[in-house]
Amino acid sequence: DTQELTDVERAIETVINQFHCYAVKGQKEYLTPNEMRELVVQKLPHLGKCVGPLDEKIECMGDPDEAKLEFGEYWDMMGDAAKGCRRK
């Protein structure tokens, strides 16, 4: 199907692609807390600034080099962060 994506579909695709871009650095299907923090700092600077709990959630993941954030957890964190910005 060559139908053009809607703006919302492109946004979702971008969120998915960013996860895989950062996860692929280590040839894996998860992010470490350090990789998640790097993604937030580099790709979501405004979202990261307006939502303190996002950084707290990353901190709660545990050891920055050992903990694993799988895609579903990443997706949930992105949703929570977006909801937090919307409330402000």
mmCIF file of C-alpha atoms in Angstrom:
data_model
loop_
_atom_site.group_PDB
_atom_site.id
_atom_site.type_symbol
_atom_site.label_atom_id
_atom_site.label_comp_id
_atom_site.label_asym_id
_atom_site.label_seq_id
_atom_site.Cartn_x
_atom_site.Cartn_y
_atom_site.Cartn_z
ATOM 1 C CA ASP A 1 0.000 0.000 0.000
ATOM 2 C CA THR A 2 1.602 3.267 -1.124
ATOM 3 C CA GLN A 3 -0.861 5.497 0.677
ATOM 4 C CA GLU A 4 0.823 8.446 2.392
ATOM 5 C CA LEU A 5 0.955 8.335 6.191
ATOM 6 C CA THR A 6 -0.961 10.863 8.247
ATOM 7 C CA ASP A 7 0.918 13.276 10.519
ATOM 8 C CA VAL A 8 0.039 11.123 13.536
ATOM 9 C CA GLU A 9 1.218 7.943 11.816
ATOM 10 C CA ARG A 10 4.507 9.631 10.882
ATOM 11 C CA ALA A 11 4.942 10.781 14.489
ATOM 12 C CA ILE A 12 4.382 7.244 15.776
ATOM 13 C CA GLU A 13 6.800 5.890 13.179
ATOM 14 C CA THR A 14 9.417 8.418 14.335
ATOM 15 C CA VAL A 15 9.036 7.384 17.994
ATOM 16 C CA ILE A 16 9.451 3.727 16.987
ATOM 17 C CA ASN A 17 12.430 4.453 14.735
ATOM 18 C CA GLN A 18 14.232 6.409 17.449
ATOM 19 C CA PHE A 19 13.991 3.450 19.820
ATOM 20 C CA HIS A 20 15.481 1.151 17.201
ATOM 21 C CA CYS A 21 18.146 3.692 16.257
ATOM 22 C CA TYR A 22 19.428 3.840 19.843
ATOM 23 C CA ALA A 23 18.923 0.116 20.555
ATOM 24 C CA VAL A 24 20.773 -0.905 17.396
ATOM 25 C CA LYS A 25 23.979 0.689 18.677
ATOM 26 C CA GLY A 26 24.420 -2.436 20.758
ATOM 27 C CA GLN A 27 22.643 -4.802 18.318
ATOM 28 C CA LYS A 28 19.817 -5.443 20.775
ATOM 29 C CA GLU A 29 16.090 -4.898 21.303
ATOM 30 C CA TYR A 30 16.269 -2.796 24.458
ATOM 31 C CA LEU A 31 17.784 0.427 25.791
ATOM 32 C CA THR A 32 19.928 0.822 28.874
ATOM 33 C CA PRO A 33 19.109 3.757 31.172
ATOM 34 C CA ASN A 34 22.139 5.601 29.756
ATOM 35 C CA GLU A 35 20.904 5.068 26.182
ATOM 36 C CA MET A 36 17.410 6.219 27.156
ATOM 37 C CA ARG A 37 18.827 9.328 28.800
ATOM 38 C CA GLU A 38 20.943 10.019 25.681
ATOM 39 C CA LEU A 39 17.858 9.644 23.476
ATOM 40 C CA VAL A 40 15.873 12.047 25.671
ATOM 41 C CA VAL A 41 18.666 14.631 25.805
ATOM 42 C CA GLN A 42 19.401 14.512 22.074
ATOM 43 C CA LYS A 43 15.981 13.891 20.539
ATOM 44 C CA LEU A 44 13.477 15.082 23.159
ATOM 45 C CA PRO A 45 15.077 18.075 24.853
ATOM 46 C CA HIS A 46 11.795 19.964 25.313
ATOM 47 C CA LEU A 47 9.843 16.930 26.465
ATOM 48 C CA GLY A 48 12.632 15.988 28.852
ATOM 49 C CA LYS A 49 12.667 19.481 30.368
ATOM 50 C CA CYS A 50 8.948 19.764 30.956
ATOM 51 C CA VAL A 51 8.583 16.358 32.593
ATOM 52 C CA GLY A 52 10.626 15.710 35.714
ATOM 53 C CA PRO A 53 9.154 12.241 36.285
ATOM 54 C CA LEU A 54 10.738 10.997 33.028
ATOM 55 C CA ASP A 55 14.214 11.406 34.486
ATOM 56 C CA GLU A 56 13.004 9.898 37.768
ATOM 57 C CA LYS A 57 11.713 6.849 35.879
ATOM 58 C CA ILE A 58 15.072 6.448 34.165
ATOM 59 C CA GLU A 59 16.793 6.662 37.556
ATOM 60 C CA CYS A 60 14.468 3.978 38.929
ATOM 61 C CA MET A 61 15.534 1.545 36.217
ATOM 62 C CA GLY A 62 18.627 0.659 38.230
ATOM 63 C CA ASP A 63 22.212 0.158 37.088
ATOM 64 C CA PRO A 64 22.733 2.475 34.086
ATOM 65 C CA ASP A 65 24.742 -0.150 32.184
ATOM 66 C CA GLU A 66 22.830 -3.291 33.179
ATOM 67 C CA ALA A 67 19.113 -2.408 33.277
ATOM 68 C CA LYS A 68 17.044 -3.056 30.162
ATOM 69 C CA LEU A 69 14.180 -0.954 28.845
ATOM 70 C CA GLU A 70 12.237 -2.962 26.292
ATOM 71 C CA PHE A 71 10.092 -1.325 23.641
ATOM 72 C CA GLY A 72 6.785 -1.587 25.550
ATOM 73 C CA GLU A 73 8.295 0.135 28.570
ATOM 74 C CA TYR A 74 9.832 2.811 26.336
ATOM 75 C CA TRP A 75 6.451 3.371 24.661
ATOM 76 C CA ASP A 76 4.781 3.717 28.067
ATOM 77 C CA MET A 77 7.427 6.203 29.220
ATOM 78 C CA MET A 78 6.952 8.292 26.078
ATOM 79 C CA GLY A 79 3.185 8.299 26.620
ATOM 80 C CA ASP A 80 3.545 9.287 30.273
ATOM 81 C CA ALA A 81 5.976 12.058 29.347
ATOM 82 C CA ALA A 82 3.654 13.414 26.664
ATOM 83 C CA LYS A 83 0.692 13.357 29.065
ATOM 84 C CA GLY A 84 2.765 15.212 31.647
ATOM 85 C CA CYS A 85 3.618 17.972 29.176
ATOM 86 C CA ARG A 86 0.005 18.250 28.092
ATOM 87 C CA ARG A 87 -1.104 18.921 31.664
ATOM 88 C CA LYS A 88 1.260 21.881 32.054
#
